[in-house]
Structure formats: C-alpha cells, structure tokens
Short mmCIF file of C-alpha atoms and ligand atoms in Angstrom, two decimals:
data_model
loop_
_atom_site.label_atom_id
_atom_site.label_comp_id
_atom_site.label_asym_id
_atom_site.label_seq_id
_atom_site.Cartn_x
_atom_site.Cartn_y
_atom_site.Cartn_z
CA UNK A 1 74.70 79.40 102.55
CA UNK A 2 76.88 81.65 100.40
CA UNK A 3 80.50 80.68 99.71
CA UNK A 4 82.90 81.72 102.47
CA UNK A 5 84.68 85.05 102.42
CA UNK A 6 88.35 84.37 101.69
CA UNK A 7 90.71 86.49 103.74
CA UNK A 8 94.42 87.10 103.20
CA UNK A 9 96.01 88.50 106.35
CA UNK A 10 99.31 90.36 106.04
CA UNK A 11 101.06 91.07 109.33
CA UNK A 12 99.33 88.25 111.19
CA UNK A 13 101.54 88.09 114.29
CA UNK A 14 101.39 91.80 115.19
CA UNK A 15 98.84 93.60 117.34
CA UNK A 16 96.25 94.17 114.58
CA UNK A 17 96.96 90.76 113.03
CA UNK A 18 96.25 88.80 116.19
CA UNK A 19 93.14 90.90 116.88
CA UNK A 20 91.95 90.24 113.31
CA UNK A 21 92.25 86.50 113.90
CA UNK A 22 90.26 86.88 117.11
CA UNK A 23 87.52 88.64 115.11
CA UNK A 24 87.57 85.81 112.56
CA UNK A 25 87.26 83.29 115.39
CA UNK A 26 84.29 85.18 116.81
CA UNK A 27 82.64 85.64 113.40
CA UNK A 28 82.82 81.89 112.85
CA UNK A 29 81.28 81.27 116.27
CA UNK A 30 78.38 83.47 115.11
CA UNK A 31 77.90 81.39 111.96
CA UNK A 32 79.70 83.77 109.56
CA UNK A 33 81.50 81.97 106.73
CA UNK A 34 85.04 83.37 106.78
CA UNK A 35 88.22 81.54 105.79
CA UNK A 36 91.87 82.52 106.19
CA UNK A 37 93.48 81.48 102.88
CA UNK A 38 96.93 83.03 103.39
CA UNK A 39 99.02 84.54 106.18
CA UNK A 40 102.09 86.75 106.06
CA UNK A 41 104.27 87.61 109.03
CA UNK A 42 107.76 88.88 109.81
CA UNK A 43 109.99 86.78 112.07
CA UNK A 44 107.72 85.47 114.83
CA UNK A 45 107.89 81.81 113.72
CA UNK A 46 106.31 80.31 116.84
CA UNK A 47 103.22 82.47 116.76
CA UNK A 48 102.85 82.07 113.01
CA UNK A 49 103.14 78.27 113.25
CA UNK A 50 100.39 78.30 115.92
CA UNK A 51 98.20 80.41 113.63
CA UNK A 52 98.78 77.99 110.76
CA UNK A 53 97.72 75.09 112.99
CA UNK A 54 94.52 76.88 113.98
CA UNK A 55 93.46 78.53 110.71
CA UNK A 56 94.97 76.25 108.06
CA UNK A 57 96.01 78.79 105.37
CA UNK A 58 97.04 77.48 101.94
CA UNK A 59 100.12 79.70 101.71
CA UNK A 60 102.40 81.66 103.99
CA UNK A 61 104.95 84.44 103.46
CA UNK A 62 107.66 85.36 106.00
CA UNK A 63 110.50 87.90 106.16
CA UNK A 64 113.55 85.62 105.95
CA UNK A 65 114.82 82.07 105.40
CA UNK A 66 115.47 81.35 109.08
CA UNK A 67 111.81 82.07 109.90
CA UNK A 68 110.68 79.98 106.92
CA UNK A 69 112.77 77.03 108.15
CA UNK A 70 111.39 77.34 111.67
CA UNK A 71 107.77 77.31 110.41
CA UNK A 72 108.58 74.45 108.00
CA UNK A 73 109.71 72.25 110.88
CA UNK A 74 106.15 72.27 112.21
CA UNK A 75 104.35 72.45 108.83
CA UNK A 76 106.54 70.57 106.34
CA UNK A 77 104.05 70.54 103.46
CA UNK A 78 102.95 74.19 103.65
CA UNK A 79 104.10 76.41 100.73
CA UNK A 80 106.20 79.18 102.31
CA UNK A 81 107.63 82.11 100.37
CA UNK A 82 110.14 84.70 101.60
CA UNK A 83 110.58 88.43 101.14
CA UNK A 84 108.82 91.65 100.16
CA UNK A 85 108.12 90.66 96.59
CA UNK A 86 106.39 87.50 97.79
CA UNK A 87 104.35 89.68 100.14
CA UNK A 88 103.06 91.90 97.32
CA UNK A 89 102.51 88.81 95.20
CA UNK A 90 100.42 87.21 97.92
CA UNK A 91 98.22 90.31 98.15
CA UNK A 92 97.65 90.41 94.41
CA UNK A 93 97.40 86.85 93.22
CA UNK A 94 95.76 84.68 95.86
CA UNK A 95 92.05 84.24 95.34
CA UNK A 96 90.92 86.52 98.14
CA UNK A 97 87.79 88.53 98.78
CA UNK A 98 89.52 90.69 101.36
CA UNK A 99 93.18 91.48 101.92
CA UNK A 100 93.79 92.68 105.47
CA UNK A 101 96.98 94.74 105.38
CA UNK A 102 98.30 94.99 108.93
CA UNK A 103 101.95 95.20 107.92
CA UNK A 104 103.88 97.79 109.93
CA UNK A 105 105.82 100.44 108.03
CA UNK A 106 106.36 101.67 104.50
CA UNK A 107 106.83 98.13 103.18
CA UNK A 108 103.03 97.85 103.44
CA UNK A 109 102.57 100.10 100.40
CA UNK A 110 103.45 97.60 97.66
CA UNK A 111 101.00 94.92 98.89
CA UNK A 112 98.21 97.53 99.05
CA UNK A 113 98.88 98.63 95.47
CA UNK A 114 99.13 95.00 94.26
CA UNK A 115 95.80 94.11 95.87
CA UNK A 116 93.99 97.18 94.53
CA UNK A 117 95.37 96.64 91.04
CA UNK A 118 93.77 93.21 91.12
CA UNK A 119 90.45 94.71 92.22
CA UNK A 120 90.57 93.38 95.77
CA UNK A 121 88.95 94.84 98.87
CA UNK A 122 91.76 96.02 101.13
CA UNK A 123 90.99 96.25 104.84
CA UNK A 124 93.74 98.71 105.56
CA UNK A 125 95.53 99.04 108.87
CA UNK A 126 98.87 100.00 107.28
CA UNK A 127 98.94 103.78 107.62
CA UNK A 128 102.03 104.22 105.46
CA UNK A 129 100.17 102.98 102.39
CA UNK A 130 98.20 106.23 102.27
CA UNK A 131 100.77 108.43 103.98
CA UNK A 132 103.48 107.56 101.47
CA UNK A 133 101.46 106.39 98.48
CA UNK A 134 98.23 108.39 98.77
CA UNK A 135 98.31 109.70 95.19
CA UNK A 136 99.14 106.29 93.72
CA UNK A 137 96.36 104.64 95.70
CA UNK A 138 93.83 107.34 94.78
CA UNK A 139 94.67 106.72 91.13
CA UNK A 140 94.24 102.95 91.59
CA UNK A 141 90.85 103.46 93.21
CA UNK A 142 89.68 105.78 90.43
CA UNK A 143 90.70 103.43 87.63
CA UNK A 144 90.05 100.00 89.09
CA UNK A 145 87.55 98.00 91.05
CA UNK A 146 89.52 97.90 94.26
CA UNK A 147 88.11 99.23 97.52
CA UNK A 148 89.61 100.35 100.82
CA UNK A 149 87.92 99.71 104.15
CA UNK A 150 89.90 101.45 106.89
CA UNK A 151 90.98 99.51 109.97
CA UNK A 152 91.75 102.48 112.13
CA UNK A 153 89.28 103.52 114.80
CA UNK A 154 89.04 107.14 113.61
CA UNK A 155 88.65 106.40 109.92
CA UNK A 156 86.20 103.59 110.52
CA UNK A 157 84.27 106.06 112.69
CA UNK A 158 84.34 108.63 109.87
CA UNK A 159 82.97 106.06 107.40
CA UNK A 160 80.18 105.40 109.87
CA UNK A 161 79.44 109.11 110.46
CA UNK A 162 79.46 109.83 106.72
CA UNK A 163 76.55 107.46 106.22
CA UNK A 164 74.39 110.23 107.74
CA UNK A 165 74.65 112.55 104.73
CA UNK A 166 75.84 113.13 101.18
CA UNK A 167 79.48 113.86 100.37
CA UNK A 168 78.63 117.33 99.11
CA UNK A 169 76.98 118.06 102.46
CA UNK A 170 80.16 117.55 104.51
CA UNK A 171 81.56 120.75 106.02
CA UNK A 172 84.45 119.19 107.95
CA UNK A 173 85.80 116.01 109.45
CA UNK A 174 87.19 115.86 112.98
CA UNK A 175 89.47 113.07 114.15
CA UNK A 176 89.89 112.71 117.88
CA UNK A 177 93.08 111.93 119.77
CA UNK A 178 93.45 110.50 123.25
CA UNK A 179 96.52 112.71 123.72
CA UNK A 180 98.69 109.69 124.44
CA UNK A 181 100.60 108.81 127.58
CA UNK A 182 102.06 112.27 128.13
CA UNK A 183 99.02 114.53 127.78
CA UNK A 184 99.30 115.73 131.37
CA UNK A 185 103.07 115.50 131.85
CA UNK A 186 104.71 118.90 132.60
CA UNK A 187 106.82 120.09 129.61
CA UNK A 188 110.03 120.23 131.68
CA UNK A 189 109.64 116.50 132.40
CA UNK A 190 109.65 115.49 128.71
CA UNK A 191 113.47 115.14 128.27
CA UNK A 192 113.55 112.51 131.03
CA UNK A 193 110.60 110.48 129.68
CA UNK A 194 111.53 106.81 129.19
CA UNK A 195 110.16 104.27 126.73
CA UNK A 196 108.44 102.58 129.69
CA UNK A 197 106.59 105.83 130.54
CA UNK A 198 105.35 106.12 126.98
CA UNK A 199 104.38 102.49 126.56
CA UNK A 200 102.15 102.75 129.62
CA UNK A 201 99.54 104.20 127.24
CA UNK A 202 96.20 104.82 128.90
CA UNK A 203 93.70 104.07 126.15
CA UNK A 204 94.51 101.52 123.47
CA UNK A 205 96.29 98.21 123.14
CA UNK A 206 98.63 98.88 120.19
CA UNK A 207 102.03 98.13 118.73
CA UNK A 208 105.07 99.97 120.10
CA UNK A 209 105.57 102.42 117.23
CA UNK A 210 101.92 103.52 117.28
CA UNK A 211 102.06 103.98 121.03
CA UNK A 212 105.09 106.28 120.81
CA UNK A 213 103.53 108.03 117.81
CA UNK A 214 100.44 108.69 119.94
CA UNK A 215 102.58 110.36 122.61
CA UNK A 216 104.17 112.68 120.02
CA UNK A 217 100.87 112.99 118.06
CA UNK A 218 102.75 111.97 114.91
CA UNK A 219 100.15 109.23 114.70
CA UNK A 220 97.36 111.80 114.51
CA UNK A 221 99.13 113.75 111.77
CA UNK A 222 99.49 110.50 109.80
CA UNK A 223 95.77 109.91 110.31
CA UNK A 224 94.92 113.39 108.98
CA UNK A 225 96.92 112.54 105.86
CA UNK A 226 95.13 109.19 105.58
CA UNK A 227 91.75 110.92 105.88
CA UNK A 228 92.73 113.46 103.21
CA UNK A 229 93.26 110.66 100.68
CA UNK A 230 90.53 108.29 101.88
CA UNK A 231 87.76 110.88 101.84
CA UNK A 232 89.19 113.16 99.15
CA UNK A 233 88.90 116.35 101.21
CA UNK A 234 91.42 119.22 101.46
CA UNK A 235 93.48 119.48 104.66
CA UNK A 236 91.58 122.67 105.57
CA UNK A 237 88.45 120.56 106.10
CA UNK A 238 90.08 118.04 108.45
CA UNK A 239 90.55 118.96 112.11
CA UNK A 240 91.85 117.20 115.22
CA UNK A 241 90.53 117.50 118.78
CA UNK A 242 91.91 115.85 121.89
CA UNK A 243 89.32 113.86 123.83
CA UNK A 244 91.12 112.42 126.86
CA UNK A 245 88.67 109.57 127.53
CA UNK A 246 89.09 108.23 123.97
CA UNK A 247 85.44 107.24 123.75
CA UNK A 248 84.66 109.48 120.76
CA UNK A 249 86.57 108.47 117.63
CA UNK A 250 85.39 110.98 115.04
CA UNK A 251 82.87 113.70 114.32
CA UNK A 252 81.51 115.08 111.07
CA UNK A 253 79.97 118.51 110.70
CA UNK A 254 77.43 118.75 107.90
CA UNK A 255 76.36 121.78 105.88
CA UNK A 256 73.13 122.35 107.85
CA UNK A 257 75.07 122.69 111.13
CA UNK A 258 74.39 119.17 112.40
CA UNK A 259 77.21 117.10 113.92
CA UNK A 260 77.27 113.32 113.74
CA UNK A 261 79.69 111.53 116.02
CA UNK A 262 80.73 107.93 116.62
CA UNK A 263 81.44 106.64 120.11
CA UNK A 264 82.65 103.13 120.92
CA UNK A 265 84.87 101.22 123.33
CA UNK A 266 88.62 101.49 122.69
CA UNK A 267 88.81 98.04 121.12
CA UNK A 268 90.41 97.68 117.67
CA UNK A 269 88.34 94.57 117.08
CA UNK A 270 85.31 96.83 116.45
CA UNK A 271 86.75 98.58 113.37
CA UNK A 272 88.22 95.26 112.23
CA UNK A 273 84.81 93.57 112.46
CA UNK A 274 83.14 96.54 110.72
CA UNK A 275 85.58 96.14 107.81
CA UNK A 276 85.42 92.35 107.57
CA UNK A 277 81.62 92.40 107.90
CA UNK A 278 81.28 95.03 105.14
CA UNK A 279 79.61 97.53 107.42
CA UNK A 280 77.18 95.13 109.06
CA UNK A 281 76.70 95.46 112.82
CA UNK A 282 77.83 92.04 114.03
CA UNK A 283 77.38 91.22 117.72
CA UNK A 284 80.65 89.46 118.46
CA UNK A 285 80.30 89.68 122.23
CA UNK A 286 82.89 92.45 122.57
CA UNK A 287 83.03 95.03 125.36
CA UNK A 288 80.50 97.86 125.49
CA UNK A 289 80.59 101.47 126.67
CA UNK A 290 78.91 102.13 129.99
CA UNK A 291 77.13 105.36 130.84
CA UNK A 292 79.92 106.14 133.35
CA UNK A 293 82.35 106.45 130.49
CA UNK A 294 80.05 108.95 128.77
CA UNK A 295 79.87 111.26 131.78
CA UNK A 296 82.80 113.39 130.73
CA UNK A 297 83.15 114.30 127.07
CA UNK A 298 85.77 117.06 126.93
CA UNK A 299 87.22 118.17 123.61
CA UNK A 300 90.46 120.18 123.61
CA UNK A 301 92.50 121.76 120.82
CA UNK A 302 95.93 120.30 120.03
CA UNK A 303 98.63 122.14 122.02
CA UNK A 304 101.30 123.03 119.46
CA UNK A 305 104.03 123.50 122.08
CA UNK A 306 103.46 120.12 123.63
CA UNK A 307 103.16 118.34 120.27
CA UNK A 308 105.62 120.04 117.85
CA UNK A 309 105.99 116.84 115.78
CA UNK A 310 102.27 117.01 114.89
CA UNK A 311 102.80 120.28 113.05
CA UNK A 312 106.06 119.17 111.43
CA UNK A 313 104.31 116.14 109.95
CA UNK A 314 101.36 118.17 108.65
CA UNK A 315 103.77 120.77 107.28
CA UNK A 316 105.51 118.01 105.33
CA UNK A 317 102.14 116.82 104.03
CA UNK A 318 101.73 120.08 102.16
CA UNK A 319 105.05 119.59 100.35
CA UNK A 320 103.95 116.50 98.47
CA UNK A 321 104.38 112.75 98.52
CA UNK A 322 108.19 112.60 98.70
CA UNK A 323 108.31 114.95 101.71
CA UNK A 324 105.72 112.75 103.44
CA UNK A 325 107.83 109.68 102.71
CA UNK A 326 110.88 111.41 104.21
CA UNK A 327 109.25 112.32 107.54
CA UNK A 328 107.43 109.02 107.81
CA UNK A 329 110.65 107.04 107.36
CA UNK A 330 112.55 109.39 109.67
CA UNK A 331 109.91 108.87 112.33
CA UNK A 332 110.22 105.08 112.06
CA UNK A 333 113.94 105.35 112.75
CA UNK A 334 113.65 108.00 115.49
CA UNK A 335 111.01 106.01 117.38
CA UNK A 336 113.15 102.89 117.15
CA UNK A 337 116.19 104.75 118.47
CA UNK A 338 114.08 106.24 121.30
CA UNK A 339 112.83 102.78 122.24
CA UNK A 340 116.44 101.51 122.20
CA UNK A 341 117.44 104.27 124.62
CA UNK A 342 119.63 106.12 122.08
CA UNK A 343 117.48 109.26 121.85
CA UNK A 344 115.66 111.47 124.35
CA UNK A 345 111.90 111.86 123.83
CA UNK A 346 112.02 115.50 122.53
CA UNK A 347 114.65 114.31 120.02
CA UNK A 348 111.91 112.58 118.03
CA UNK A 349 110.27 115.90 117.13
CA UNK A 350 113.62 117.66 116.66
CA UNK A 351 114.93 114.85 114.44
CA UNK A 352 111.81 114.99 112.27
CA UNK A 353 112.24 118.71 111.84
CA UNK A 354 115.93 118.22 110.91
CA UNK A 355 115.09 115.53 108.33
CA UNK A 356 112.42 117.70 106.73
CA UNK A 357 114.69 120.77 106.63
CA UNK A 358 117.48 118.78 105.02
CA UNK A 359 115.09 117.44 102.38
CA UNK A 360 113.60 120.83 101.64
CA UNK A 361 117.04 122.43 101.30
CA UNK A 362 117.93 119.90 98.60
CA UNK A 363 114.62 120.26 96.76
CA UNK A 364 114.03 123.98 97.35
CA UNK A 365 113.64 124.88 93.68
CA UNK A 366 111.99 121.79 92.17
CA UNK A 367 109.90 119.34 94.20
CA UNK A 368 110.38 115.74 92.99
CA UNK A 369 107.56 113.66 91.49
CA UNK A 370 105.46 111.04 93.23
CA UNK A 371 106.37 107.94 91.25
CA UNK A 372 107.25 104.83 93.22
CA UNK A 373 111.01 105.07 92.62
CA UNK A 374 111.11 108.65 93.93
CA UNK A 375 109.08 107.67 96.99
CA UNK A 376 111.30 104.71 97.85
CA UNK A 377 114.34 106.94 97.44
CA UNK A 378 112.78 109.59 99.70
CA UNK A 379 112.05 106.86 102.25
CA UNK A 380 115.73 105.84 102.24
CA UNK A 381 116.90 109.44 102.58
CA UNK A 382 114.53 110.06 105.49
CA UNK A 383 116.02 107.06 107.30
CA UNK A 384 119.56 108.25 106.65
CA UNK A 385 118.81 111.79 107.83
CA UNK A 386 117.28 110.46 111.04
CA UNK A 387 120.21 108.13 111.75
CA UNK A 388 122.59 111.03 111.19
CA UNK A 389 120.61 113.21 113.56
CA UNK A 390 120.80 110.59 116.30
CA UNK A 391 124.52 109.86 115.79
CA UNK A 392 125.54 113.52 115.63
CA UNK A 393 123.50 114.39 118.70
CA UNK A 394 125.19 111.72 120.81
MG1 MG B 1 93.83 105.52 115.06
#
C-alpha cells in the first residue's frame, strides 16, 4: 500500500469543512489511505475539539486565544496556534499532499498563496482566493509546482467536461446557476424579503453568505471570475445560464459544435471527493440522480433586472484586481448587515454599486496595481464603503 495522502484542512468547522471530513471518513471506509494532519477553524471550539478527537491532527490553528483555551481544555497536549499568520504558515509548512482551503472570505487568499509557493496541491473552496488574488495565483501556478483542484460544483464540473477535448478546441464555458431562493419571487416583493426567506434555499446545503450570494447571483459572478483565472479564458468566452433544477453544473462548447455537460446530484461531497481523489471516480455511497430529476432540463438567460448585483460584480471584474477586492469585501459586509436585519434585500445590490462607484471616482485616472498591499487596502476600503452605505441609508 502506498503511503497515506496527508491532508491539511483549513476551515474545518464550516459547511465545506464538515463535508470534507465526511468524505475523508467515507474514503477510509473504502480502503483509501487518507490522513488529516492539521485542522484550522475559526471560533467553534466544541466542534473543532470533536474533530480533533476523531481525526487526530498533529497541529491546529484557531482564530483567537479564547477558542485556543477552550480546545486546550479537551486536548492539553495538542499544539495550537492562533491567528491569520499561523493559518498561512500551516498551509505552507506542514508536510501535506493536499491543502483543502475552505476558509470563508478574503482571509483565505494568504493560505492559498503560501501553499502554492511551497508546491502544494490546493483543493480550493475559498472563492476569494481567485476573485481577489487571481493574478497573483496565476503567477504562482506558472512559476511553481503548485496545483489547484476546484471544490466548487461548477468548476469541478468544468474540469470534468474539459477532459473531453484539447484546450485550443474550447469555444466557450457555461456555468449554471440554480437562480437561488428568489428566482420566482415577483420584483415588487424583493424589498420585503427576509433573511429567513433567502436561507430557505431550494437546491444546495451551503453556508449563509453563499446562500445569500446565490439569491443575488453575486455568487455566480464570483464563479465567472474564478473560471476566468482557473481556465485562463477571457470573460467573453464564459457564460452563465440559469437551470432551475440545479442538476446540470456546467457545459462546455467545443470548436466542432459539440457540447459536453456534467450532471450530478446537488451534493458538495461529490466535487470534494473528485478533488481529494485526484479525479478518480470513487464510489462513496453518496446520493444519485434519478431519471425523474432529468425530466426537465430548462436553461434560461440571467435576468439583468432581477439580478443587478451580478452585472455590477462582472463590471468590477473588468476594472482589475483592486476593483474586484473592493466589491468582494463590500459584499461580505452588505450580506452580513442584511442577515442582521440592518439592510433590505435590494440594498445589497445598491450598496455594491455605491462601493464600486466610490472606488472608481477615486481611481478614475490611474488604476492601482495588483500587489498584495494594494489588494488588502482595497479590501478595507470596500468594507468601509459598504458600512457607510448601510449607516447613511438608515
Ligand atoms: Mg458553486
């Protein structure tokens, strides 16, 4: 038997993190040699301590001292580090075959860069890594030995579709969208939409930000940006179609006119297993699609009036890395304030637009660079602009 695959899991207590551990559990039950060598989480000490008991990592990183103390009470001898630097350090220095980055938010970028710089395979669920740091990551991939395996249903599906032809034969990529919780809600009802309405998402089991981002289609815009960097194709060759059943995750049109599409159950454990298994088709006993679910395959264009935030995000994408960092950070804040009840649902799109306008007014003559300092500064300014928008609108 070959030596076990060592996995570092960042963001272990979140939605993707817990599903990753379930995949690891199932892979082991199938005789796959996989080991969790390190875990990183935010502040959910109880869940993390349970994970440590079950998977026995050698090291752990958490967000703050209080969480570290709480985990230490149950695991007194475990080395526990604290903070964002420790997180990036964990990704880069632990002897890992695969780093699963399921951190939520822009703080996921530094660990991704650290892992790639050390030539690691990054199973990437952190969208912001590519959305904010796409150019930096592309440079890393070109110069080093690192590799990215996407943990996102659409991008995993694209990887699978692209196996059907050569890169030069690709005419366009299509990502699908379920349309989120509000696809059929009348437009006049949108101002009264509550967080509970949005979180009752029909298709996927996901974290709260992603679920709200699905309802505004910000998530899909972020995925277009991800695809642009992952597959090195211009935005003109990446389209989005709404498929309400969410059974089709991506399509690729090739130069001869043929389309290749990937269909699968809406279960994030499938793309996770595809990444951890290096593209092998492991039978982990997960759910399957029935023929009933294939009966209706409708594909609709994105309605720009219903989803204004989608176009704002893609507009920002064309203004470079710093503009992307601004709208991404602004969205994080706006979604949080919506979930807290401080902002009406249409305010998310309007706040994004305001943050982008403010940024563009400042940088009208000379767009800033895409070095890390500029991006982190843009991230901060996006957050401030969004907070201002919410406070002034109250
Ligand atoms: Mg997705």
